[in-house]
Amino acid sequence: MTDTPPPLPSVPVDENDDDALAAELALSLLEHEDERAAATRLAEDVEFRSLVQGWQERLAPLAVELTPVLAPARAKVRIDRALGDPTPMRVDPPARPRGGAVRWFGAALAAAAVVALAMIFLPQMWRGDAPSTTYIVTLSAEDGALEFSASMDSDDHMIEAQMTRGRVPDDRDYQLWWVAAEGAAPVSLGLIPRDGTMGRMPMPEGDAPAPGAHLAVTEEPLGGAPGNAVTGPVMAEAPLTSI
Amino acid sequence: MQDARRAEVEAMIAKVAAGDRAAFDSLYNATADRLHAVCLSVLKDRPAAEDALQDTYLRVWKSAGRYSANGLSPMTWLMTIARNQSIDRLRARQGRPQAAWDGLTDALPSSAPNPETLAVEADQRRRLTACLDQLDATQAQALRRIYLEGASYADLAEGEAKPASTVRSWLRRGLAKLKGCMGHD
């Protein structure tokens, strides 16, 4: 806040009071450098972390005082979509139909008249022995108006995506899809967020990154493709190829 | 929260950590209305609260595996995620810088279980209420505004027509008194 009155020197604040600092961090009262410095201490200072946890625990009952407010049903639908609804993931995944994705892709690409350019950076081989490998994929529309980037972690099978150029239309959503191989049905990975980065999402079970897989972004109705099947044009698409 | 209830929520989080979507649904059903209340209290805007709630549960899904390492009781963990997601959005709306941390202290496992986590939550709540009553009424009110509405020192200073540093010292005294009253550490 720019209109904050200047500090009065007659009212000293003890910057070395760790417990007060821990309370302020837990309460989100610190900003800028103060917050960064305190957050850094969390990672390094077990005592300090314990103080912060103590305050979180001590104050949490305040939230319990609030009267619960029915969460809108749409919120859960959006969460499920972001997590790859409705296919249950990691838990006994049903076999997805293979075959037919070429038709899907061909039709959608023709309809959208979009040719996608893909730039793939593979820091390491797909199935190397490294404990964790991050892959970055850029999906661009041919005219350059839209660009998305996705990164995948081969270790914990998480993916995150963001829009790096262009914007999502107000009345539509962009949806990210995973196509395991030519001929595989696309599986929703969730909606591209309108601002910032999509939270890390688990990849579909059993679909480790592999040559032949694609990522694609389609334009869909608000809230995502109904029935979890692609309905809109492909805006950008990128194959994953090992190098 | 009753002990049995607490154990139930902990069990759900453990299953979510293993990628169990059904357990995630159960956890959502058991807690979403309370976390939604937190989001609404901070953001005072339903669409924004819905977004924050979504971020909260995606974060829960992603972080459940690290829950047991952070030493917080289950509802504190969930409330903390919801509150921090909401405050991030509040700060963005106010043009203030984003938080430099995500509100979770799980970067490394705690050296020992926090004493607070051993307490029964209903008892915690009773003690907090009793100790807030021991504070200056305006201090207790300020603390509620900070925790439940994301008020900043600057917001409080404006309300009290006092310098922010004065408000800061005053609130810190209240916090020290509160901790003394609650009798830990």
XYZ file of C-alpha atoms in Angstrom:
428
model
C 0.000 0.000 0.000
C 1.473 3.293 -1.019
C -0.460 5.307 1.551
C 1.033 3.436 4.489
C 2.099 6.023 7.046
C 5.831 6.116 7.658
C 7.085 4.061 10.604
C 7.551 5.966 13.861
C 11.017 5.443 15.347
C 9.508 5.682 18.814
C 7.757 2.340 18.287
C 10.518 -0.182 17.676
C 9.711 -3.534 16.137
C 12.082 -6.257 17.208
C 13.262 -7.857 13.980
C 14.992 -10.566 15.978
C 11.798 -11.746 17.611
C 11.571 -15.077 15.814
C 8.276 -16.057 17.316
C 6.594 -12.806 16.261
C 8.130 -13.194 12.807
C 6.858 -16.776 12.584
C 3.355 -15.593 13.512
C 3.519 -12.853 10.889
C 4.625 -15.312 8.224
C 1.857 -17.728 9.159
C -0.642 -14.852 8.998
C 0.655 -13.611 5.612
C 1.442 -10.247 7.194
C 4.930 -10.053 5.730
C 5.581 -8.770 2.240
C 8.447 -8.213 -0.134
C 11.927 -8.894 1.214
C 10.685 -9.581 4.734
C 8.494 -12.384 3.475
C 11.142 -13.801 1.178
C 13.699 -13.807 3.960
C 11.326 -15.511 6.372
C 10.264 -18.053 3.750
C 13.904 -18.867 3.087
C 14.474 -19.502 6.767
C 11.660 -22.056 6.728
C 13.660 -24.309 4.478
C 16.799 -24.050 6.542
C 15.806 -23.554 10.137
C 13.967 -26.372 11.858
C 13.273 -24.282 14.953
C 11.756 -21.490 12.925
C 9.637 -23.931 10.934
C 8.338 -25.387 14.147
C 7.347 -21.905 15.338
C 5.466 -21.238 12.092
C 3.662 -24.571 12.312
C 2.782 -23.787 15.917
C 1.097 -20.581 14.835
C -0.708 -22.242 11.951
C -2.034 -24.833 14.352
C -2.877 -22.299 17.041
C -4.833 -20.028 14.703
C -6.564 -22.586 12.473
C -9.536 -22.905 14.852
C -10.467 -19.373 13.771
C -11.437 -20.789 10.406
C -13.472 -23.480 12.076
C -15.658 -20.710 13.476
C -16.858 -19.916 9.981
C -20.195 -21.280 8.926
C -19.620 -23.763 6.094
C -20.851 -22.490 2.737
C -22.042 -24.995 0.173
C -19.370 -25.303 -2.488
C -20.788 -24.811 -5.995
C -21.169 -28.090 -7.855
C -19.338 -26.555 -10.783
C -16.199 -26.276 -8.679
C -15.953 -30.042 -8.341
C -16.645 -30.511 -12.034
C -13.799 -28.125 -12.843
C -11.482 -29.871 -10.406
C -12.303 -33.241 -11.919
C -11.674 -31.900 -15.389
C -8.360 -30.440 -14.337
C -7.424 -33.811 -12.910
C -8.483 -35.590 -16.074
C -12.124 -36.419 -15.411
C -13.776 -38.780 -15.767
C -11.132 -41.437 -16.238
C -9.996 -42.474 -12.774
C -6.286 -42.055 -12.798
C -3.642 -44.097 -11.069
C -6.380 -46.347 -9.764
C -7.027 -49.353 -11.908
C -7.216 -47.408 -15.153
C -9.649 -48.837 -17.668
C -8.182 -49.663 -21.015
C -8.795 -46.853 -23.430
C -9.835 -47.665 -26.943
C -6.976 -47.607 -29.357
C -7.585 -46.781 -32.951
C -9.442 -43.916 -34.488
C -7.362 -41.002 -33.290
C -5.958 -40.483 -36.716
C -9.485 -39.820 -37.884
C -10.005 -37.505 -34.973
C -6.847 -35.583 -35.554
C -7.273 -35.422 -39.297
C -10.806 -34.107 -39.054
C -10.065 -31.625 -36.338
C -6.985 -30.316 -38.039
C -8.786 -29.927 -41.325
C -11.675 -28.147 -39.652
C -9.412 -25.696 -37.911
C -7.063 -25.221 -40.818
C -4.309 -24.895 -38.311
C -0.899 -26.319 -38.864
C 1.054 -26.667 -35.709
C 4.720 -26.236 -35.224
C 6.394 -28.118 -32.503
C 9.667 -27.532 -30.797
C 10.784 -30.265 -28.536
C 13.575 -30.055 -26.061
C 14.603 -33.299 -24.565
C 17.267 -32.689 -21.992
C 17.738 -36.396 -21.572
C 16.518 -39.533 -23.195
C 12.973 -40.558 -22.427
C 13.711 -43.554 -20.334
C 17.101 -42.756 -18.981
C 18.269 -43.805 -15.596
C 18.071 -40.286 -14.226
C 15.751 -40.150 -11.229
C 13.868 -37.195 -12.646
C 13.778 -35.695 -16.113
C 11.879 -32.628 -17.115
C 10.680 -32.262 -20.670
C 9.580 -28.974 -22.124
C 7.298 -28.912 -25.128
C 6.227 -25.796 -26.983
C 2.999 -25.899 -28.956
C 2.581 -23.066 -31.429
C -0.140 -22.161 -33.875
C 1.153 -21.592 -37.378
C 0.351 -17.896 -37.383
C 2.219 -17.500 -34.112
C -0.768 -15.903 -32.387
C -1.006 -18.685 -29.844
C 1.682 -20.509 -28.019
C 1.526 -22.967 -25.170
C 4.233 -24.655 -23.273
C 4.003 -27.840 -21.305
C 6.552 -29.479 -19.116
C 6.515 -33.062 -18.021
C 8.293 -34.785 -15.259
C 9.082 -38.362 -16.143
C 9.741 -39.235 -12.539
C 6.443 -38.451 -10.864
C 4.430 -38.376 -14.100
C 3.253 -34.830 -13.547
C 2.616 -32.299 -16.264
C 2.014 -28.593 -16.160
C 1.040 -26.249 -18.938
C 0.643 -22.594 -19.603
C -0.264 -20.209 -22.325
C 2.811 -18.260 -23.312
C 1.331 -16.165 -26.109
C -2.203 -15.068 -26.976
C -5.219 -15.169 -24.718
C -8.146 -17.455 -24.087
C -11.391 -16.068 -25.587
C -13.855 -14.893 -22.942
C -16.540 -17.321 -24.024
C -14.398 -20.372 -24.760
C -11.819 -22.511 -23.018
C -8.629 -24.052 -24.351
C -8.220 -27.669 -23.358
C -5.045 -29.705 -23.287
C -5.125 -33.298 -24.526
C -2.775 -36.212 -24.351
C -2.687 -38.646 -27.245
C -0.572 -41.622 -26.280
C 0.121 -42.755 -29.824
C -1.193 -42.553 -33.330
C -4.536 -44.243 -33.126
C -5.124 -43.599 -29.436
C -8.107 -41.645 -28.188
C -7.192 -38.247 -26.737
C -7.344 -37.978 -22.972
C -8.081 -34.629 -21.372
C -5.336 -33.186 -19.222
C -7.454 -30.209 -18.231
C -8.095 -26.622 -19.208
C -5.411 -24.080 -19.975
C -5.671 -21.465 -17.235
C -6.591 -17.926 -18.214
C -3.859 -16.600 -16.024
C -0.569 -18.125 -15.097
C 0.372 -21.742 -14.970
C -1.885 -24.725 -14.739
C -1.255 -26.587 -11.548
C 0.779 -29.742 -11.898
C -1.474 -32.570 -12.957
C -0.848 -36.259 -13.005
C -0.396 -37.764 -16.438
C -2.831 -40.458 -17.485
C -1.912 -43.730 -15.882
C 0.122 -46.019 -18.025
C 0.960 -43.331 -20.536
C 4.574 -42.581 -19.906
C 6.067 -40.081 -22.313
C 7.087 -42.025 -25.373
C 7.823 -41.409 -29.024
C 4.622 -41.139 -31.001
C 2.704 -39.345 -28.281
C 1.140 -35.966 -28.951
C -0.024 -33.025 -26.938
C -2.782 -30.939 -28.445
C -4.777 -27.879 -27.474
C -8.342 -27.527 -28.707
C -10.880 -24.763 -28.369
C -13.867 -25.952 -26.392
C -17.012 -24.578 -24.729
C -16.538 -22.915 -21.353
C -15.736 -25.499 -18.731
C -14.236 -27.898 -21.227
C -15.408 -30.389 -23.804
C -18.690 -31.987 -22.792
C -18.439 -35.734 -22.429
C -14.693 -35.396 -22.258
C -14.312 -35.910 -25.973
C -12.828 -33.338 -28.310
C -15.449 -31.146 -29.952
C -13.569 -28.067 -31.039
C -10.810 -27.210 -33.486
C -7.184 -27.987 -32.732
C -5.365 -24.743 -32.007
C -1.908 -26.188 -31.575
C -0.372 -29.599 -31.484
C 3.035 -31.091 -30.884
C 4.352 -34.614 -31.263
C 6.839 -35.960 -28.793
C 9.769 -37.458 -30.561
C 12.850 -38.830 -28.982
C 16.071 -37.438 -30.279
C -13.158 -31.998 15.194
C -13.631 -35.255 17.018
C -10.708 -37.657 17.235
C -12.516 -40.217 15.076
C -13.306 -37.578 12.493
C -9.731 -36.424 12.460
C -8.477 -39.965 11.935
C -10.971 -40.346 9.098
C -9.702 -37.211 7.321
C -6.107 -38.324 7.841
C -6.907 -41.694 6.317
C -8.499 -39.991 3.314
C -5.433 -37.798 2.807
C -3.204 -40.879 2.959
C -5.269 -42.533 0.229
C -5.239 -39.363 -1.862
C -1.462 -39.415 -1.547
C -1.565 -42.847 -3.189
C -3.564 -41.404 -6.089
C -6.982 -42.673 -4.993
C -9.567 -40.536 -6.783
C -12.463 -42.014 -4.806
C -10.758 -40.979 -1.564
C -10.185 -37.552 -3.094
C -13.924 -37.290 -3.755
C -14.667 -38.310 -0.162
C -12.196 -35.773 1.159
C -13.758 -33.119 -1.033
C -17.258 -33.971 0.143
C -16.173 -33.928 3.770
C -14.306 -30.631 3.658
C -15.211 -28.493 0.617
C -17.952 -26.494 2.325
C -15.630 -25.480 5.133
C -12.775 -24.594 2.809
C -15.185 -22.721 0.550
C -16.175 -20.663 3.600
C -12.508 -19.762 4.123
C -12.110 -18.741 0.467
C -15.277 -16.640 0.571
C -14.304 -15.027 3.842
C -10.990 -13.838 2.409
C -12.117 -12.992 -1.120
C -15.742 -11.880 -0.572
C -16.456 -12.773 -4.165
C -18.064 -16.016 -5.239
C -16.389 -16.587 -8.612
C -12.996 -15.793 -7.100
C -13.702 -18.087 -4.151
C -14.662 -20.857 -6.540
C -11.350 -20.426 -8.374
C -9.468 -20.464 -5.093
C -11.326 -23.581 -4.016
C -10.351 -25.276 -7.266
C -6.702 -24.294 -6.773
C -6.916 -25.553 -3.206
C -8.019 -29.062 -4.124
C -5.622 -29.361 -7.037
C -2.945 -28.436 -4.559
C -4.288 -31.002 -2.088
C -4.132 -33.662 -4.802
C -0.583 -32.723 -5.624
C 0.722 -32.291 -2.084
C -1.062 -35.058 -0.219
C 2.031 -37.221 -0.421
C 3.943 -34.705 1.633
C 1.212 -34.142 4.193
C 2.487 -36.565 6.789
C 5.895 -34.898 6.786
C 4.700 -31.436 7.667
C 3.434 -32.105 11.154
C 0.133 -30.235 10.833
C -3.218 -31.645 11.824
C -5.376 -32.477 8.795
C -7.859 -29.624 9.006
C -5.092 -27.111 9.725
C -3.293 -28.338 6.644
C -6.409 -28.019 4.485
C -7.424 -24.645 5.938
C -3.889 -23.334 5.470
C -3.876 -24.302 1.805
C -7.300 -22.716 1.240
C -6.337 -19.555 3.097
C -3.043 -19.148 1.261
C -4.580 -19.772 -2.161
C -7.201 -17.157 -1.325
C -4.694 -14.622 -0.033
C -2.629 -15.050 -3.189
C -5.688 -14.091 -5.204
C -6.529 -11.236 -2.838
C -3.016 -9.866 -3.191
C -3.170 -10.141 -6.979
C -6.469 -8.245 -6.963
C -4.967 -5.520 -4.796
C -1.841 -5.295 -6.915
C 0.313 -6.493 -4.041
C 3.198 -8.879 -4.631
C 2.477 -12.574 -4.528
C 3.466 -14.541 -1.493
C 7.039 -15.742 -1.452
C 5.932 -19.110 -0.093
C 2.949 -21.374 -0.455
C 1.962 -21.467 3.184
C 3.097 -25.021 3.679
C 6.092 -25.716 5.829
C 6.821 -29.050 4.262
C 10.116 -28.278 2.600
C 11.760 -30.646 5.044
C 10.267 -33.002 7.575
C 9.933 -31.578 11.051
C 12.454 -32.722 13.589
C 9.691 -33.675 15.978
C 5.901 -33.714 16.014
C 4.607 -30.303 16.848
C 3.098 -30.230 20.340
C -0.044 -28.632 18.942
C -0.737 -31.544 16.661
C -1.150 -33.760 19.661
C -3.933 -31.660 21.070
C -7.549 -32.412 20.456
C -8.873 -29.847 18.024
C -12.098 -29.096 19.869
C -10.021 -28.307 22.904
C -7.744 -26.114 20.796
C -10.697 -24.179 19.588
C -12.078 -23.686 23.093
C -8.719 -22.492 24.337
C -8.229 -20.123 21.426
C -11.639 -18.584 21.979
C -11.004 -18.228 25.710
C -7.589 -16.664 25.112
C -8.870 -14.285 22.445
C -11.315 -13.102 25.095
C -8.323 -12.272 27.300
C -6.967 -9.909 24.665
C -7.983 -6.380 24.065
C -11.239 -6.616 22.102
C -9.745 -4.639 19.206
C -6.677 -6.917 19.163
C -8.853 -10.005 18.944
C -10.912 -8.356 16.243
C -7.778 -7.412 14.314
C -6.504 -10.978 14.517
C -9.787 -12.298 13.154
C -9.684 -9.780 10.317
C -6.129 -10.818 9.480
C -6.757 -14.546 9.589
C -10.234 -14.666 8.123
C -10.207 -11.703 5.744
C -6.551 -11.390 4.817
C -6.213 -7.890 6.287
C -2.694 -6.431 6.141
C -0.930 -4.168 8.594
C -1.664 -1.314 6.198
C -5.377 -2.169 6.222
C -5.425 -2.183 10.010
C -3.416 1.026 10.213
C -5.925 2.716 7.990
C -8.812 1.504 10.129
C -7.176 2.534 13.381
C -5.722 5.751 11.940
C -2.347 4.789 13.381
C 1.041 4.195 11.778
C 1.551 0.670 10.481
C 4.565 0.162 12.739
C 2.483 1.041 15.787
C -0.157 -1.423 14.694
C 2.554 -4.018 14.142
C 4.012 -3.674 17.642
C 0.543 -3.662 19.126
C -0.478 -6.809 17.288
C 2.770 -8.575 18.148
C 2.109 -7.883 21.820
C -1.336 -9.382 21.382
C 0.118 -12.469 19.688
C 2.663 -12.971 22.479
C -0.105 -12.698 25.041
C -2.241 -15.118 23.089
C 0.536 -17.673 22.951
C 1.232 -17.260 26.657
C -2.424 -17.843 27.400
C -2.631 -20.919 25.193
C 0.328 -22.279 27.101
C 2.600 -23.982 24.643
C 6.333 -24.210 24.069
